[in-house]
Coordinates of C-alpha atoms and ligand atoms in Angstrom, one line a residue:
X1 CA 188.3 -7.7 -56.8
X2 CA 189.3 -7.5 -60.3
X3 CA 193.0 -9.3 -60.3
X4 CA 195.3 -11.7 -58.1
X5 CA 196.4 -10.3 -55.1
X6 CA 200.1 -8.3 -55.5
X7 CA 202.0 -9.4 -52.3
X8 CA 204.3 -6.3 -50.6
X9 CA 206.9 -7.3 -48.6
X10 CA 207.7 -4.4 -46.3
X11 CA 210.9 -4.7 -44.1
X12 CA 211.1 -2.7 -40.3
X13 CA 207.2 -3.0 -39.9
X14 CA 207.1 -2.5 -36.5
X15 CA 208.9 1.1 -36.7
X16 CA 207.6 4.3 -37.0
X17 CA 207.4 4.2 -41.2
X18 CA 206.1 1.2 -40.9
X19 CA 203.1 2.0 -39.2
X20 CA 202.0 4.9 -41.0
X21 CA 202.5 3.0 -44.3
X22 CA 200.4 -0.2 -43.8
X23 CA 197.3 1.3 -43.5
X24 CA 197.8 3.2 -46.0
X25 CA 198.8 0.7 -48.7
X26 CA 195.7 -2.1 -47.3
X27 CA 193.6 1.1 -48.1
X28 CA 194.9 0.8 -51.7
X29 CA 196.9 3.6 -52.1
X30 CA 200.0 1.8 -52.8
X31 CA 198.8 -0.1 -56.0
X32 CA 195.2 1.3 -56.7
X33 CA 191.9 0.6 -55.5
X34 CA 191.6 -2.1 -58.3
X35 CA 194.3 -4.0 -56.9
X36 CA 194.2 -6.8 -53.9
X37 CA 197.3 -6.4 -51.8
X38 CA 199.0 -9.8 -49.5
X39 CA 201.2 -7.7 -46.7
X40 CA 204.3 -9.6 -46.2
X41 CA 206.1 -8.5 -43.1
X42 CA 209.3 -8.8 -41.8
X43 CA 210.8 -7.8 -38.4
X44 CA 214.1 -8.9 -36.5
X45 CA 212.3 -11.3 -33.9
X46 CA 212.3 -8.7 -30.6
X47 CA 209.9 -6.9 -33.2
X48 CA 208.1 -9.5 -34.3
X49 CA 205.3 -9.0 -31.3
X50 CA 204.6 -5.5 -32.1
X51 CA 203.9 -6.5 -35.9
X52 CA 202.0 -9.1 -34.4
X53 CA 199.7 -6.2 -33.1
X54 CA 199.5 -4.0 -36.0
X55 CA 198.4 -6.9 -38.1
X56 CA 195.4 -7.1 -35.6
X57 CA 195.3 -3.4 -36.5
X58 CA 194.9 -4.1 -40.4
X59 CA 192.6 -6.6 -39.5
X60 CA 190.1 -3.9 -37.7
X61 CA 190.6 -1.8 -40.7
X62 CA 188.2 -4.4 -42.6
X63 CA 190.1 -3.2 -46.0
X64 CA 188.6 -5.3 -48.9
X65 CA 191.4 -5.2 -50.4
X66 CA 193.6 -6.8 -47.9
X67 CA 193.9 -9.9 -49.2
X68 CA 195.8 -11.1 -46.1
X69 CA 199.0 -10.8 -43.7
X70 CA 201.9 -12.5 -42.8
X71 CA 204.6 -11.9 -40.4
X72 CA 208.2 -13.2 -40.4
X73 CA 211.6 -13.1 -38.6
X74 CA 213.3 -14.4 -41.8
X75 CA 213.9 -12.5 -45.2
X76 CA 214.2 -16.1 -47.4
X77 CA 210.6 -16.5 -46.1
X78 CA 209.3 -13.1 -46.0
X79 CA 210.6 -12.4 -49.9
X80 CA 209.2 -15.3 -51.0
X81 CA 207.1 -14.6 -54.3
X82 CA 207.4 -10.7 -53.6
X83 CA 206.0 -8.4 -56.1
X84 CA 206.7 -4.9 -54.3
X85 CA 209.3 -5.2 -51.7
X86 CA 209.5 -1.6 -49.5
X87 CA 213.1 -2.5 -47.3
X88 CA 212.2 0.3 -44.7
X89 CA 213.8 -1.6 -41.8
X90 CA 217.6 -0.1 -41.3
X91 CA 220.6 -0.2 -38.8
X92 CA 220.3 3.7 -37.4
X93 CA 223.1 5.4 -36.6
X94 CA 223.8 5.4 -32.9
X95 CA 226.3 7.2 -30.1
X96 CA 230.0 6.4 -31.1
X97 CA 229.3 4.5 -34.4
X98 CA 231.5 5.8 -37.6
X99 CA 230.4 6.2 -40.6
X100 CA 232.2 2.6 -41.5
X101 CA 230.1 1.2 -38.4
X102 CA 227.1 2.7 -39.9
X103 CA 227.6 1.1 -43.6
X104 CA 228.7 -2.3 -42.1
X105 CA 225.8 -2.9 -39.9
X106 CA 223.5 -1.9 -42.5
X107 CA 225.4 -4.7 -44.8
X108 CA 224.3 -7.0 -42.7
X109 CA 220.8 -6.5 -43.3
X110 CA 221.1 -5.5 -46.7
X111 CA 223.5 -8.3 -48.2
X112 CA 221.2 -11.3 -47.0
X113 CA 217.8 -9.2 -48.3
X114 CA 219.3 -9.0 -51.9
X115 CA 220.4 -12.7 -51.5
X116 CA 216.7 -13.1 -50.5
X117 CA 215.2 -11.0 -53.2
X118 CA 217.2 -12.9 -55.4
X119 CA 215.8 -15.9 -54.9
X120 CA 212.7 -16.3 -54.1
X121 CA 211.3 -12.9 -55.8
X122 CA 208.4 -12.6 -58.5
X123 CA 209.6 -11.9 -62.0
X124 CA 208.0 -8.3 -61.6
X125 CA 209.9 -7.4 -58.3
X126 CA 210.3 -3.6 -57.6
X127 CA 212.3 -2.7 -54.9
X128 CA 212.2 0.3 -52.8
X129 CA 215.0 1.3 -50.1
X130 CA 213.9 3.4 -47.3
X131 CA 216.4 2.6 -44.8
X132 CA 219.4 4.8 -44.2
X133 CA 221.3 5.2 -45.8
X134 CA 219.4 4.3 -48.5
X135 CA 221.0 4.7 -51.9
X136 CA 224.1 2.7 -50.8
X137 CA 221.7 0.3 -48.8
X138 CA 220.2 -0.1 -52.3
X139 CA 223.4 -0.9 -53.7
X140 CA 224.4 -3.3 -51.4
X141 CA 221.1 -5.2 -51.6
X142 CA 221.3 -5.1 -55.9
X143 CA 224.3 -6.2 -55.9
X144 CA 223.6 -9.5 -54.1
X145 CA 220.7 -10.1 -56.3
X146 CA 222.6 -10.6 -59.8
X147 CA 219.7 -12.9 -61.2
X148 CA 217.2 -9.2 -61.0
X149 CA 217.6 -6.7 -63.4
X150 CA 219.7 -3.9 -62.2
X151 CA 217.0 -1.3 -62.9
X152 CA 214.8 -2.9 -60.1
X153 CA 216.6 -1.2 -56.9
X154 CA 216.3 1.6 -56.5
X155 CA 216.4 4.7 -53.5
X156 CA 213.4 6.7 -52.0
X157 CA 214.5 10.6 -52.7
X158 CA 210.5 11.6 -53.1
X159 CA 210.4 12.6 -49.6
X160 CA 212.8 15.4 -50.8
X161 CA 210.9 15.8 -54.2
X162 CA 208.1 16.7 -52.2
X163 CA 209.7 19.2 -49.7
X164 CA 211.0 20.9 -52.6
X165 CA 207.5 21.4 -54.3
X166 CA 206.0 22.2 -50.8
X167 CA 208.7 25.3 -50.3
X168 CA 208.6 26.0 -53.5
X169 CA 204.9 26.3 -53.7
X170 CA 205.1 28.7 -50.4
X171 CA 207.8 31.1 -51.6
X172 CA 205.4 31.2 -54.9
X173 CA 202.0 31.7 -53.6
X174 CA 201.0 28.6 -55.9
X175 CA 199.6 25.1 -55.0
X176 CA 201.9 22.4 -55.1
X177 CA 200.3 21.1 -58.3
X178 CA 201.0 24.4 -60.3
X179 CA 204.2 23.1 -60.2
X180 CA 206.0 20.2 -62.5
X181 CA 209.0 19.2 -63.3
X182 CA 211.3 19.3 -59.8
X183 CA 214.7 17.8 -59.7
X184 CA 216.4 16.2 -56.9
X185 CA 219.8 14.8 -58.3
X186 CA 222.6 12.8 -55.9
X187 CA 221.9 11.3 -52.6
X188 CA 219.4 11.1 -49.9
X189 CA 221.6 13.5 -47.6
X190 CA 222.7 16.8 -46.8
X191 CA 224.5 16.6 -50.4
X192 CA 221.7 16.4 -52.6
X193 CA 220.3 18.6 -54.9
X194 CA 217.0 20.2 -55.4
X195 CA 217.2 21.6 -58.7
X196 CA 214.6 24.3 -60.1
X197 CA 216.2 25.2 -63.1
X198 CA 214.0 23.0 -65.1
X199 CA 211.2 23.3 -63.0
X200 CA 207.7 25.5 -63.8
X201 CA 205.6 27.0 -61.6
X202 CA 201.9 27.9 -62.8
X203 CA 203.9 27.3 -66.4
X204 CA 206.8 30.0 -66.0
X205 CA 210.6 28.8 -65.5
X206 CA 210.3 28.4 -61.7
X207 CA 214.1 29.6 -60.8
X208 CA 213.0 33.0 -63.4
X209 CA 210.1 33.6 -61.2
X210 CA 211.5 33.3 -58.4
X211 CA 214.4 35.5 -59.5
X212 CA 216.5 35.5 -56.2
X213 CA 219.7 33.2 -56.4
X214 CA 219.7 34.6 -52.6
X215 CA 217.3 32.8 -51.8
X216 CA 217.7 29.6 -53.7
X217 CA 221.1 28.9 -52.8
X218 CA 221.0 30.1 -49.6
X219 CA 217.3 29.3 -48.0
X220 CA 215.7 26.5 -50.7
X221 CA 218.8 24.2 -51.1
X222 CA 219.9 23.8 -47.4
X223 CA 216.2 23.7 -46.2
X224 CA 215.0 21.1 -48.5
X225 CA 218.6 19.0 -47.9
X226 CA 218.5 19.6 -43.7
X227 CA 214.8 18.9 -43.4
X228 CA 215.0 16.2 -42.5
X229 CA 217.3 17.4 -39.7
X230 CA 214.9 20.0 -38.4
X231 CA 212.1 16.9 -38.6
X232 CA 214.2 15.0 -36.2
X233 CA 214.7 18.3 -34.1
X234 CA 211.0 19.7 -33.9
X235 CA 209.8 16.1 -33.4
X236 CA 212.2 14.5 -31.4
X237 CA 212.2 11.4 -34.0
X238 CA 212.6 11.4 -37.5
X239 CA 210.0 12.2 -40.1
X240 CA 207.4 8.8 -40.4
X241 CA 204.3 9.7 -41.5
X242 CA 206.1 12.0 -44.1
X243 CA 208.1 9.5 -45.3
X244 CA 205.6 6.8 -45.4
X245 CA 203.8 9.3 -47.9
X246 CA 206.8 9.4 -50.0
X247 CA 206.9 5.9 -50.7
X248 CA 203.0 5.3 -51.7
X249 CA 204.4 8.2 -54.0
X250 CA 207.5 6.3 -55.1
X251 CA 206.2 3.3 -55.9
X252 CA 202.0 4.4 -57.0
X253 CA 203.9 6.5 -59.7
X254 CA 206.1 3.5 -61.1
X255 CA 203.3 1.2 -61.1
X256 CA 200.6 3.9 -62.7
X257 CA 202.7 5.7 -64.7
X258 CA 203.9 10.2 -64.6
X259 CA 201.9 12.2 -66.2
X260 CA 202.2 14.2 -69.3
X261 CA 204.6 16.8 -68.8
X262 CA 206.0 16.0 -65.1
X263 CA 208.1 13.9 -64.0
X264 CA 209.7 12.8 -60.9
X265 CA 212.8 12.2 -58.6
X266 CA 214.3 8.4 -57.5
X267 CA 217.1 7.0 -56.8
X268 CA 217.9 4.5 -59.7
X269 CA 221.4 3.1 -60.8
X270 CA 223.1 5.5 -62.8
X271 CA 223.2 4.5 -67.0
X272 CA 226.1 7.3 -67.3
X273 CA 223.5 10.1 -67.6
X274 CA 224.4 13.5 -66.8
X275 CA 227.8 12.2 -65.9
X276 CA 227.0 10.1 -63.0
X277 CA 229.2 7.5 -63.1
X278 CA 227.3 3.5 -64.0
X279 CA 225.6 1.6 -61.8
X280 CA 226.0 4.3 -58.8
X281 CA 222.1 5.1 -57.3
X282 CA 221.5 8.2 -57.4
X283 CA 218.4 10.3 -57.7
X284 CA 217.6 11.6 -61.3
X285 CA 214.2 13.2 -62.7
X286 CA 212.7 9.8 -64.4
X287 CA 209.2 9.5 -66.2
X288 CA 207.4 6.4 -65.5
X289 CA 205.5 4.4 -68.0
X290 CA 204.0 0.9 -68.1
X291 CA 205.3 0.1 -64.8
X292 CA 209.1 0.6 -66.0
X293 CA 211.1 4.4 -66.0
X294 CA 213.5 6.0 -67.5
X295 CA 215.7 8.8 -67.1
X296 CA 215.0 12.1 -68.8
X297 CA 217.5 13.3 -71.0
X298 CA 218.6 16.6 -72.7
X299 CA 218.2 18.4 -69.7
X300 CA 220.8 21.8 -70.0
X301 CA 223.1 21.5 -66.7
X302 CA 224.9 25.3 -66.2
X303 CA 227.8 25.6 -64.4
X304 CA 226.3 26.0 -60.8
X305 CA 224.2 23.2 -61.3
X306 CA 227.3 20.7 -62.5
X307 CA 229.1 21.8 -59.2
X308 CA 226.2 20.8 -57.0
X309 CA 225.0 17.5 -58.8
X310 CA 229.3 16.7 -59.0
X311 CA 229.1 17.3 -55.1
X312 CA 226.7 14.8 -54.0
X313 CA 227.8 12.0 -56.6
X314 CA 231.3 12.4 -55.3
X315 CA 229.6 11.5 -51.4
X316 CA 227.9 8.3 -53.4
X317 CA 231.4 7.2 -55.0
X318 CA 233.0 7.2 -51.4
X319 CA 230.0 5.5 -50.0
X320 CA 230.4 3.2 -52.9
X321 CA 234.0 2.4 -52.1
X322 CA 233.3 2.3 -48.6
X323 CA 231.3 -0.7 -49.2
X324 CA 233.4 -2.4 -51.9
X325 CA 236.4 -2.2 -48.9
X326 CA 234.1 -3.8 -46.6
X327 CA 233.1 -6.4 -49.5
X328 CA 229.5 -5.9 -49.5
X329 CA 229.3 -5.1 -52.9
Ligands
NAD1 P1 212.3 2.8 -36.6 O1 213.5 2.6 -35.8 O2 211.1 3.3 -36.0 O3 211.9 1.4 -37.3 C1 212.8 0.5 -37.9 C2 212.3 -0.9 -37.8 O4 213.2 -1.7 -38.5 C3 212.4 -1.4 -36.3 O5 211.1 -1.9 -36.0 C4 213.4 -2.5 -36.4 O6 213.1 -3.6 -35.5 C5 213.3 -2.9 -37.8 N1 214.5 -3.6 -38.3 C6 215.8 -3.4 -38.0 N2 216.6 -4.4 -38.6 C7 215.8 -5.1 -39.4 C8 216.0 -6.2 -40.2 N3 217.2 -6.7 -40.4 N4 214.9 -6.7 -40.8 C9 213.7 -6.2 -40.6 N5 213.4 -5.2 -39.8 C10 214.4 -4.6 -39.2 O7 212.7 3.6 -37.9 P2 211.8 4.4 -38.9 O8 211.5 5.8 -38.4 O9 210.6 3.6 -39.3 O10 212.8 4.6 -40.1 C11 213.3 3.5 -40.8 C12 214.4 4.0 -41.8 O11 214.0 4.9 -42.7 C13 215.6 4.7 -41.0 O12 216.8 4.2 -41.6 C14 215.4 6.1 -41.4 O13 216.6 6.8 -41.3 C15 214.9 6.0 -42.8 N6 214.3 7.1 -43.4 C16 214.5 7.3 -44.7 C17 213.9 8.4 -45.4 C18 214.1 8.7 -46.8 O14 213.6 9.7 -47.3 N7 214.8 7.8 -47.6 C19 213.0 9.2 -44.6 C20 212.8 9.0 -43.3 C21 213.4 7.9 -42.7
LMR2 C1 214.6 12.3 -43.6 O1 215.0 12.7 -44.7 O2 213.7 12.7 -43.0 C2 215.4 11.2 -43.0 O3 216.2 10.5 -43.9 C3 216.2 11.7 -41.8 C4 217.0 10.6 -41.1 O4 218.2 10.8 -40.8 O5 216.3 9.6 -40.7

């Protein structure tokens, strides 16, 4: 082992994500397989027993670069001295329950694990919101954690990323690494917006060698923004393994860096770019360097673009001011 142990607090470890991500990042695909990794997890205490087993689990893995795990019932505890916190553990949304219903429950999980995050976090914390729905969840946990940099929250949307590039790739008869520079801009929901505009595929324009608006507007857009839909209808549960994969992506990337001309998609809190209003998350193609990102800028926006990317920020405003009238933000 070449360095400290990083310690990853992952929230909802008992669930389905949960379990297809801890092996996963105790194998070293999280951080790199220079870097020891302490598991922190956290589970409401009816769960607590079932991440009791999967930490015998990790244990028969034998992963050198486990450095250890710990289980907990209490965020103040389980945040304590975090370095990579992965808040997968959310509120879902169940028979009868409103949209309001939906945002206040998941206030009450997100509210007291910013207040955690806030204090008892490492100077380094990154933070990575899973948990439906997860920009707003993101929101409501940053803005209960006024002593971390704003920059730090931010909103898996790499799950979507990758659907794009894996349709895209199929309609193209390329592999998913002829292809850079995908967009997803707005929310993790129906809304969002898989943009190909500035995308390339096997370096050509992707949208000009596609050349069928048919088909991008009609067959790309709604299948990469109802997958998950169809995930939850083929499998009878929603996507796990998937979205496990997503956020060793997510958070592998910001650690290790993009590289040379690609670039990303994540939810981060808005700097006015593109005309998203401040401090909204929303996902935006962002390069990662030196463990910090930024959001890429110049990027030409037509008119059919600006409609769809206006569409989805609009859904993020009203969740926003869903929250503020419930005061969790
Ligand atoms: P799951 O129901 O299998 O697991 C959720 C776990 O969270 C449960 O074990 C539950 O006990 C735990 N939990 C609930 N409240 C908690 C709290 N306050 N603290 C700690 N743990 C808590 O769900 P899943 O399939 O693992 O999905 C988790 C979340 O991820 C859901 O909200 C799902 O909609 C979301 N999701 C997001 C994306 C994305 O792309 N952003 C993709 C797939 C799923
Ligand atoms: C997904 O995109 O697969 C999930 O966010 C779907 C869901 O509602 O859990």
């Amino acid at each position: 082992m070449t360095q400290a142990p990083v310690n990853v607090t992952v929230t909802g470890a008992a669930g389905q994500i949960g379990y297809a991500l801890l092996f996963r990042i105790a194998s070293g695909q999280l951080l790199g397989q220079n870097t020891p990794v302490k598991l922190r997890l956290l589970e409401i205490p009816q769960a607590v027993k079932a991440a009791e087993g999967t930490a015998l689990e990790l244990e028969d893995g034998a992963f050198p670069l486990l450095a250890g795990v710990d289980i907990f019932d209490d965020a103040k505890q389980a945040f304590e001295g975090v370095n990579v916190a992965l808040l997968v553990g959310a509120r879902p949304r169940t028979k009868g329950m409103e949209r309001g219903d939906l945002l206040e429950a998941n206030g009450g999980i997100f509210k007291p694990q910013g207040e955690a995050i806030n204090a008892g976090a490492a100077d380094d914390v990154k933070v990575l919101v899973v948990g439906n729905p997860a920009n707003t969840n993101a929101l409501i946990a940053q803005s209960h954690a006024p002593d971390v940099p704003a920059e730090r929250f931010t909103a898996m949307t790499r799950l979507d990323h990758n659907r794009a590039l894996a349709q895209l790739a199929k309609k193209l008869g390329v592999t998913v690494s002829d292809i850079k520079k995908m967009t997803i801009w707005g929310n993790h929901s129906a809304t969002q917006y898989p943009d190909i505009f500035h995308a390339e595929a096997a370096g050509r324009n992707a949208a000009e060698a596609v050349n069928d608006q048919q088909w991008i507007e009609n067959e790309f857009i709604p299948r990469v923004a109802k997958r998950g839909a169809e995930i939850i209808e083929a499998r009878g549960a929603s996507s796990a393994a998937s979205a496990a994969n997503a956020a060793i992506d997510h958070i592998y990337d910001w650690v290790n860096g993009t590289p040379e001309g690609d670039w990303v998609s994540m939810g981060v809190p808005s700097d006015g770019s593109y005309g998203v209003p401040e401090g909204l998350i929303s996902s935006f193609p962002v390069t990662c360097k030196d463990g910090k990102y930024e959001i890429v800028q110049g990027l030409e926006i037509d008119e059919f673009s600006r409609g769809r990317i206006d569409a989805s920020v609009r859904e993020l405003s009203e969740e926003r001011d869903a929250v503020k009238q419930l005061g969790l933000v």
